[in-house]
Short mmCIF file of C-alpha atoms in Angstrom, two decimals:
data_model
loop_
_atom_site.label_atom_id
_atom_site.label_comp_id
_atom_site.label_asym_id
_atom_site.label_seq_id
_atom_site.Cartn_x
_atom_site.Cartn_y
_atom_site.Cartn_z
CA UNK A 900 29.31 -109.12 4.20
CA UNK A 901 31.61 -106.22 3.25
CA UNK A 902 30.63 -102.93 4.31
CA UNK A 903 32.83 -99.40 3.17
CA UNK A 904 33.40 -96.54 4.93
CA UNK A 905 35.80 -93.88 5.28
CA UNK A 906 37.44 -92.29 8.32
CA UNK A 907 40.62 -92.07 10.21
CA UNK A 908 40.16 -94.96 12.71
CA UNK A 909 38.34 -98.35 12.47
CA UNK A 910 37.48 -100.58 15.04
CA UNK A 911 37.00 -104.12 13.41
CA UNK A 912 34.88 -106.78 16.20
CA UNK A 913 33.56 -109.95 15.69
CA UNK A 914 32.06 -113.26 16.63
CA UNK A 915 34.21 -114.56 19.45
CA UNK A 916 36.97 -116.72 17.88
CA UNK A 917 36.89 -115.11 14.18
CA UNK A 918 40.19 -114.40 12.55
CA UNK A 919 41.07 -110.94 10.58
CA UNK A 920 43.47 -110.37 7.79
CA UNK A 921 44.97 -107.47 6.58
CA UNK A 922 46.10 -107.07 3.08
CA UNK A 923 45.60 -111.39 2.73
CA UNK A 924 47.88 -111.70 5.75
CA UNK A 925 46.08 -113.63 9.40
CA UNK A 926 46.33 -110.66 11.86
CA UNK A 927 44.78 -112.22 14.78
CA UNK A 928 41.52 -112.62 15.97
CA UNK A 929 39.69 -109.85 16.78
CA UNK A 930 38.84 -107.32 18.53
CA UNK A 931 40.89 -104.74 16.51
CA UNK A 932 41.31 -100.90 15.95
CA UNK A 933 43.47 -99.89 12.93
CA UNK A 934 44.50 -96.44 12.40
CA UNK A 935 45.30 -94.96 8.90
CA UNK A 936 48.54 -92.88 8.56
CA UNK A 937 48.48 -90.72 5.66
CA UNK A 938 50.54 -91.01 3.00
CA UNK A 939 51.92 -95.06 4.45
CA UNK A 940 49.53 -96.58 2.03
CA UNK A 941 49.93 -97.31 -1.83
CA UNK A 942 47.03 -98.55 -3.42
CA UNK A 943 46.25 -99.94 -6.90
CA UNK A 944 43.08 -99.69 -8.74
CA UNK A 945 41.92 -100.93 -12.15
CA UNK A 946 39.64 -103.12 -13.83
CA UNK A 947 40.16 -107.01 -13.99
CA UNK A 948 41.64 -107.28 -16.78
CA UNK A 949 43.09 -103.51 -16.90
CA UNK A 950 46.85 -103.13 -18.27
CA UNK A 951 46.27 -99.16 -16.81
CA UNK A 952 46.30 -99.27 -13.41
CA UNK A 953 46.30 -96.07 -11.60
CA UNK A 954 47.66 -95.33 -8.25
#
């Protein structure tokens, strides 16, 4: 299940023993808290498919 939500902090917890990734890379098992500092982040958005991404 995914679930979105916005905010400046996230603690991420878990079944004992489950593994997180972050941007497709194993992190470590959790759990985790991840903090967002602005402006660190690029992200790309678009359609599959989409030659116009926008960032």
């Amino acid at each position: 299940m995914v679930t979105v939500r916005r905010g400046r902090r996230l603690r991420v917890s878990s079944e004992p023993g489950m593994w997180f990734t972050g941007d497709g890379e194993l992190l470590g098992k959790g759990p985790a808290e991840v903090r967002v500092v602005p402006g660190a982040l690029r992200v790309r958005v678009g359609l599959r498919g989409d030659r116009a991404f926008r960032e």
